[in-house]
PDB file of C-alpha atoms in Angstrom:
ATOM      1  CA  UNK A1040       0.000   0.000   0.000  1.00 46.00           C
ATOM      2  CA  UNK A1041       2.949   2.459   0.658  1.00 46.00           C
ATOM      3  CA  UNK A1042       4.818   1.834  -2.776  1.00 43.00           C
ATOM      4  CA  UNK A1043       1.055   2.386  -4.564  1.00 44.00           C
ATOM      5  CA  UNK A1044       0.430   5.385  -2.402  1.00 42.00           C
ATOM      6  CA  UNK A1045       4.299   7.061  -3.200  1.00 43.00           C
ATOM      7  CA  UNK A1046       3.770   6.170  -7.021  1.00 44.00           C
ATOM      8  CA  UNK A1047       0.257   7.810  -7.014  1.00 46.00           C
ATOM      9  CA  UNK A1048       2.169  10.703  -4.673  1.00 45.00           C
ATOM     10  CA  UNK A1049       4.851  10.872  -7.306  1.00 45.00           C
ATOM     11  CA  UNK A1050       2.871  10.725 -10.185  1.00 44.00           C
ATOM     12  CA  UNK A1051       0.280  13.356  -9.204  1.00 46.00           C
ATOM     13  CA  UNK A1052       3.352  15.673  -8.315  1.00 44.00           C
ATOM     14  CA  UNK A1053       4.564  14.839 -11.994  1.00 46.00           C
ATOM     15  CA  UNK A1054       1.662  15.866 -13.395  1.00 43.00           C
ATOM     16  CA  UNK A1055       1.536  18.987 -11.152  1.00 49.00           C
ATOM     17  CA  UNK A1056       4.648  19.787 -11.877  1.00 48.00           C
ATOM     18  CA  UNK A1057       4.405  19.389 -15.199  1.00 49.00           C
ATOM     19  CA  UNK A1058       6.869  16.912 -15.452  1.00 46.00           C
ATOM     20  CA  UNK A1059       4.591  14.525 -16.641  1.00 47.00           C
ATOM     21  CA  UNK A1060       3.793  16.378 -19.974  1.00 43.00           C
ATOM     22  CA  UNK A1061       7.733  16.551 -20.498  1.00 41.00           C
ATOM     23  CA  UNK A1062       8.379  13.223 -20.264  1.00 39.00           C
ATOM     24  CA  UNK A1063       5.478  12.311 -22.621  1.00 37.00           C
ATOM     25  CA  UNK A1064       6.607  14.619 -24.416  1.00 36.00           C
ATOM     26  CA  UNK A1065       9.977  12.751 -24.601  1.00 34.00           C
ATOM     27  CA  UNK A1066       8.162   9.659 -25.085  1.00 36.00           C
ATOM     28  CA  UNK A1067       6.692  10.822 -28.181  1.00 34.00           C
ATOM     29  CA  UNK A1068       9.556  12.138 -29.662  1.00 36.00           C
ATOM     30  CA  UNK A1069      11.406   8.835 -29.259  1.00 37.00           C
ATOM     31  CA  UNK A1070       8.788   6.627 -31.549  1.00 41.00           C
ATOM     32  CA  UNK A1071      10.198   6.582 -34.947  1.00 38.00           C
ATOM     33  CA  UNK A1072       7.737   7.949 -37.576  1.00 41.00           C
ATOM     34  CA  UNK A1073       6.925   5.137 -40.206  1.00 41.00           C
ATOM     35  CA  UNK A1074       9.059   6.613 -42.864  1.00 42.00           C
ATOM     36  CA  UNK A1075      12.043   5.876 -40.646  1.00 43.00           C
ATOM     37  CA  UNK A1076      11.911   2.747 -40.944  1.00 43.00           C
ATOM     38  CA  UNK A1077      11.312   2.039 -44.517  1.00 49.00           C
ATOM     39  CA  UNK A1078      13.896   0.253 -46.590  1.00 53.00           C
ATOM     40  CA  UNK A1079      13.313   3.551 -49.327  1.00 69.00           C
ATOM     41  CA  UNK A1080      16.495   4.433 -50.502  1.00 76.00           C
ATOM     42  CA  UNK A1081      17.990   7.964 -49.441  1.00 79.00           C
ATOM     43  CA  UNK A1082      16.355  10.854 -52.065  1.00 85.00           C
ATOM     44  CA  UNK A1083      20.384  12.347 -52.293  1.00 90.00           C
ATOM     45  CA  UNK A1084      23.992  11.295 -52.962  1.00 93.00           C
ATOM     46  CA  UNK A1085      26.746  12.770 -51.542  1.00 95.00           C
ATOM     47  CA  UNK A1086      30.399  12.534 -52.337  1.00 95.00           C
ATOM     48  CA  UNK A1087      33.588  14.021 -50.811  1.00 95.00           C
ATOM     49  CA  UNK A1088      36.715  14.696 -52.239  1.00 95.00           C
ATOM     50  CA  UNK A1089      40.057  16.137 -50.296  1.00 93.00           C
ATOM     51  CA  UNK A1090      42.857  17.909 -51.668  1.00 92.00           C
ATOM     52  CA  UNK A1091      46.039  16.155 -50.647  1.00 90.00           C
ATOM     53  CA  UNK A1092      48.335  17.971 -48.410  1.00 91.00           C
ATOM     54  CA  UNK A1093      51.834  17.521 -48.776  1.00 92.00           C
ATOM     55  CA  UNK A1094      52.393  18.943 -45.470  1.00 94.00           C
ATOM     56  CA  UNK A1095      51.001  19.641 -41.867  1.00 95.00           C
ATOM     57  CA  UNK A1096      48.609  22.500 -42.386  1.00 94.00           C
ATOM     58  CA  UNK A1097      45.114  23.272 -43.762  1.00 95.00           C
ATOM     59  CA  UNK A1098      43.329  20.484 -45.823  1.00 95.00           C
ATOM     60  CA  UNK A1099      39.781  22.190 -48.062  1.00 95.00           C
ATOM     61  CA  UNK A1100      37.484  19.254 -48.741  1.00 96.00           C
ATOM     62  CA  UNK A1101      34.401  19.702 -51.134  1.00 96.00           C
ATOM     63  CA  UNK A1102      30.956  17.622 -50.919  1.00 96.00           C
ATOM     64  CA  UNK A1103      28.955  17.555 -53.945  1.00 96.00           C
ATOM     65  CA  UNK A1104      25.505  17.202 -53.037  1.00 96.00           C
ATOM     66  CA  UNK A1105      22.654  15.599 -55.762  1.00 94.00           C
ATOM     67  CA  UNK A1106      18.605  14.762 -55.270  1.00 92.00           C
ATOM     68  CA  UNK A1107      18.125  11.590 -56.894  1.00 87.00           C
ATOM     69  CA  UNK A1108      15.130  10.800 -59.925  1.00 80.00           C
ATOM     70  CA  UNK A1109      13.322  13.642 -60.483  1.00 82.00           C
ATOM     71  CA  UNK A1110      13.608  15.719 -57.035  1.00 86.00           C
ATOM     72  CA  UNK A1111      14.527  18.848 -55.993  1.00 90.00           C
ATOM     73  CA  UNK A1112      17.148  19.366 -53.397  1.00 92.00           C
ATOM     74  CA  UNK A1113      15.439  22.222 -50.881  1.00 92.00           C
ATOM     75  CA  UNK A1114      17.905  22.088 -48.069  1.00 94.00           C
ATOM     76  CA  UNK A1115      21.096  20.402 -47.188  1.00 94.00           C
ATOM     77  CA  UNK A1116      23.945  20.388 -44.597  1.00 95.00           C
ATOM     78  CA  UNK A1117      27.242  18.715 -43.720  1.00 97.00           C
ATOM     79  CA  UNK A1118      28.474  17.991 -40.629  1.00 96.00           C
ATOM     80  CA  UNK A1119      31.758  16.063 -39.352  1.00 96.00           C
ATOM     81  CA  UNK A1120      30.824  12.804 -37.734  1.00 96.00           C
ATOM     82  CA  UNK A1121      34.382  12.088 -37.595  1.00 96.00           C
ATOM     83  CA  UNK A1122      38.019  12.617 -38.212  1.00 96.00           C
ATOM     84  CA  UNK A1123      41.633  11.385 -38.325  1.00 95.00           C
ATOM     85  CA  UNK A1124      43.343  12.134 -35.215  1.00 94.00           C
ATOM     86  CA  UNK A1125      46.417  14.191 -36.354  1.00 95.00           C
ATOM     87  CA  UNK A1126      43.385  16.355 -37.828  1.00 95.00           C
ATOM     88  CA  UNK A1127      40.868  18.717 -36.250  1.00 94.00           C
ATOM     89  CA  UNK A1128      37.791  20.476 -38.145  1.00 94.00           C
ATOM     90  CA  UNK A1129      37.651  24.396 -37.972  1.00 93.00           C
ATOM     91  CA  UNK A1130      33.659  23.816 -38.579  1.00 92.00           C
ATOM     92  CA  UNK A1131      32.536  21.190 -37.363  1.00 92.00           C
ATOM     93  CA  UNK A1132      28.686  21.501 -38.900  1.00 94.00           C
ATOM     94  CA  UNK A1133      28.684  23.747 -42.889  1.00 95.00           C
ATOM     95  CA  UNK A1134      25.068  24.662 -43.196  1.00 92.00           C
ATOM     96  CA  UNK A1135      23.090  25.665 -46.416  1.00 92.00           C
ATOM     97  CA  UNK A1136      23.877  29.554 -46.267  1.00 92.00           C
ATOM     98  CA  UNK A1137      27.633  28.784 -46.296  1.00 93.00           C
ATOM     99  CA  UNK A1138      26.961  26.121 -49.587  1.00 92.00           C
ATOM    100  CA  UNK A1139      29.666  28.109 -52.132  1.00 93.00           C
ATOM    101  CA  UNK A1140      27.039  26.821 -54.632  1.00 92.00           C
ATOM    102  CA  UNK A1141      23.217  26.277 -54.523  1.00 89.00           C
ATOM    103  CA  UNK A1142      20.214  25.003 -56.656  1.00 85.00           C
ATOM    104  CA  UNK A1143      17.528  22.745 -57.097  1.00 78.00           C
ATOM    105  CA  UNK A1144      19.995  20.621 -58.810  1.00 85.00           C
ATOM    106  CA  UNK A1145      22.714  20.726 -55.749  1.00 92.00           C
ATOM    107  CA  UNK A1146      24.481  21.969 -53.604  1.00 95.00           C
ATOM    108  CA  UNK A1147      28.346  22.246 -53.250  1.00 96.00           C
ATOM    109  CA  UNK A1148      29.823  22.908 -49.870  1.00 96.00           C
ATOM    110  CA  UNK A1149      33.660  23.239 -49.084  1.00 96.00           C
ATOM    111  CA  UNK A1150      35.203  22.740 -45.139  1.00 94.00           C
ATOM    112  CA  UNK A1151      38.474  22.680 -44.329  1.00 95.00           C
ATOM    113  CA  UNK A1152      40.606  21.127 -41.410  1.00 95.00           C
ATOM    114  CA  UNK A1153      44.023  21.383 -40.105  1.00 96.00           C
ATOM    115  CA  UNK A1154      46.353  18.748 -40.220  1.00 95.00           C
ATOM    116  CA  UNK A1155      48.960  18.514 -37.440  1.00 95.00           C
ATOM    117  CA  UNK A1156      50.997  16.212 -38.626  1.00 96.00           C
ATOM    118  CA  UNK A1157      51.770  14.150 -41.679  1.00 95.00           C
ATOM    119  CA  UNK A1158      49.120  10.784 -41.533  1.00 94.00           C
ATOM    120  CA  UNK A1159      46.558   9.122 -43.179  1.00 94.00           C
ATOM    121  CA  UNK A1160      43.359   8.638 -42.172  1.00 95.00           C
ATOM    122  CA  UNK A1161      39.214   8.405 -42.416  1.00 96.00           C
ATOM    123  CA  UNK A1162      37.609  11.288 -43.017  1.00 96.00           C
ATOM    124  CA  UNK A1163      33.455  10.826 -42.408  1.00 97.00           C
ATOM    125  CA  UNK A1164      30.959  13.373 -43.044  1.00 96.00           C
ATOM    126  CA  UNK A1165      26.721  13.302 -42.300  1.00 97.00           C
ATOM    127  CA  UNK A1166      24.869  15.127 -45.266  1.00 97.00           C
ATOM    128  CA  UNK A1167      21.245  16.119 -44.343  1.00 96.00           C
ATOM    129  CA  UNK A1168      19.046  16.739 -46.945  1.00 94.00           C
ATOM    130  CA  UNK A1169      15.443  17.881 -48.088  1.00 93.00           C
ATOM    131  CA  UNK A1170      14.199  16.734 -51.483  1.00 92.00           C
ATOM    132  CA  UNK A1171      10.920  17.451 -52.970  1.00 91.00           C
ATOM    133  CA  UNK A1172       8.748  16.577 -56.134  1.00 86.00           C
ATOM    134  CA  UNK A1173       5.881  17.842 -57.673  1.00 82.00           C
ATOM    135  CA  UNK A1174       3.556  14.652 -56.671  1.00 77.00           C
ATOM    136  CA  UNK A1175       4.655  13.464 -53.619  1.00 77.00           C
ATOM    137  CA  UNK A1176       5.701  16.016 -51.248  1.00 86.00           C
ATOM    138  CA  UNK A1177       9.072  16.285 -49.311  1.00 91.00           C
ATOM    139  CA  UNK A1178      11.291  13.687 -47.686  1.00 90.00           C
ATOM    140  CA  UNK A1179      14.332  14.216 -45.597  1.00 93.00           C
ATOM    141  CA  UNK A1180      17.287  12.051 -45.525  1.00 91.00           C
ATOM    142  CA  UNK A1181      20.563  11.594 -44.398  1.00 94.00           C
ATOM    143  CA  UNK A1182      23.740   9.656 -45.559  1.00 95.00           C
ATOM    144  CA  UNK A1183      27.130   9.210 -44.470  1.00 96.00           C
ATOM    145  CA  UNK A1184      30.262   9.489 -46.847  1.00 96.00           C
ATOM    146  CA  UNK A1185      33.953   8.833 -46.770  1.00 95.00           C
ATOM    147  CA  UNK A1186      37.291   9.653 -47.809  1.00 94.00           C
ATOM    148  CA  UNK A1187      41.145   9.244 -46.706  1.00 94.00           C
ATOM    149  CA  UNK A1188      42.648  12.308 -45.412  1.00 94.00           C
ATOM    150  CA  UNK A1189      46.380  12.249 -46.442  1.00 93.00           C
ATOM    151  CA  UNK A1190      49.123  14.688 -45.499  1.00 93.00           C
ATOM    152  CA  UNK A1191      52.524  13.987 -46.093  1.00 89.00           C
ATOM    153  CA  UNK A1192      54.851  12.220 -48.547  1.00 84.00           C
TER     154      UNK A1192
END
């Protein structure tokens, strides 16, 4: 009777509170929309390319992104997921107002890091993206690309 009577004490001072609503709140956010678990294919490609360094200093990357079929590419971002550890990002997140070119075709972004020291290593990068078409509304999507940082000989 005392653990029923401090979870009805707790929960009524939860709801009180208003703690209650914020953690359903939380709840609801956590369930996965059905979209987000579909086996659909992302709606952009993404690809990464890195100037090689031939020593310790800055390293400029560009991402080329493209919709896929017949969308349009609304929106897009990159961020740095990860990075070799002679390296460091000076952005860690390049969103769509710093894209150095932008259409419903694509968008091109450039980041840069700085290399340390001379190594070799994965460079991974999360695009976001909004495509839409005429028919079927808009989709977001992510994907994850790679490349080899090199600096050095």
């Amino acid at each position: 009777m005392a653990l029923r009577l401090a979870r009805t004490t707790a929960a009524r001072w939860a709801v009180a509170s208003g703690v209650g609503a914020g953690l359903a709140f939380v709840f609801a956010v956590r369930e996965r929309p059905a979209w987000a678990s579909s086996p659909e294919a992302p709606s952009v490609v993404a690809q990464v390319q890195c100037d090689k360094a031939t020593e310790p200093g800055r390293v400029r990357c560009g991402v080329d992104v493209r919709p896929t079929d017949r969308q349009k590419l609304v929106w897009a971002d990159v961020s740095v997921v990860r990075a070799p550890s002679f390296s460091s990002a000076l952005r860690g997140r390049v969103g769509p107002g710093e894209a150095t070119a932008r259409d419903a075709t694509g968008y091109r972004f450039a980041l840069a890091l700085v290399a340390r020291i001379n190594g070799k290593g994965p460079l991974v990068l999360r695009v976001r993206a909004v495509t839409c078409s005429d028919g079927d509304g808009c989709r977001a999507s992510s994907v994850e690309v790679s490349t080899e940082l090199s600096v050095g000989p």
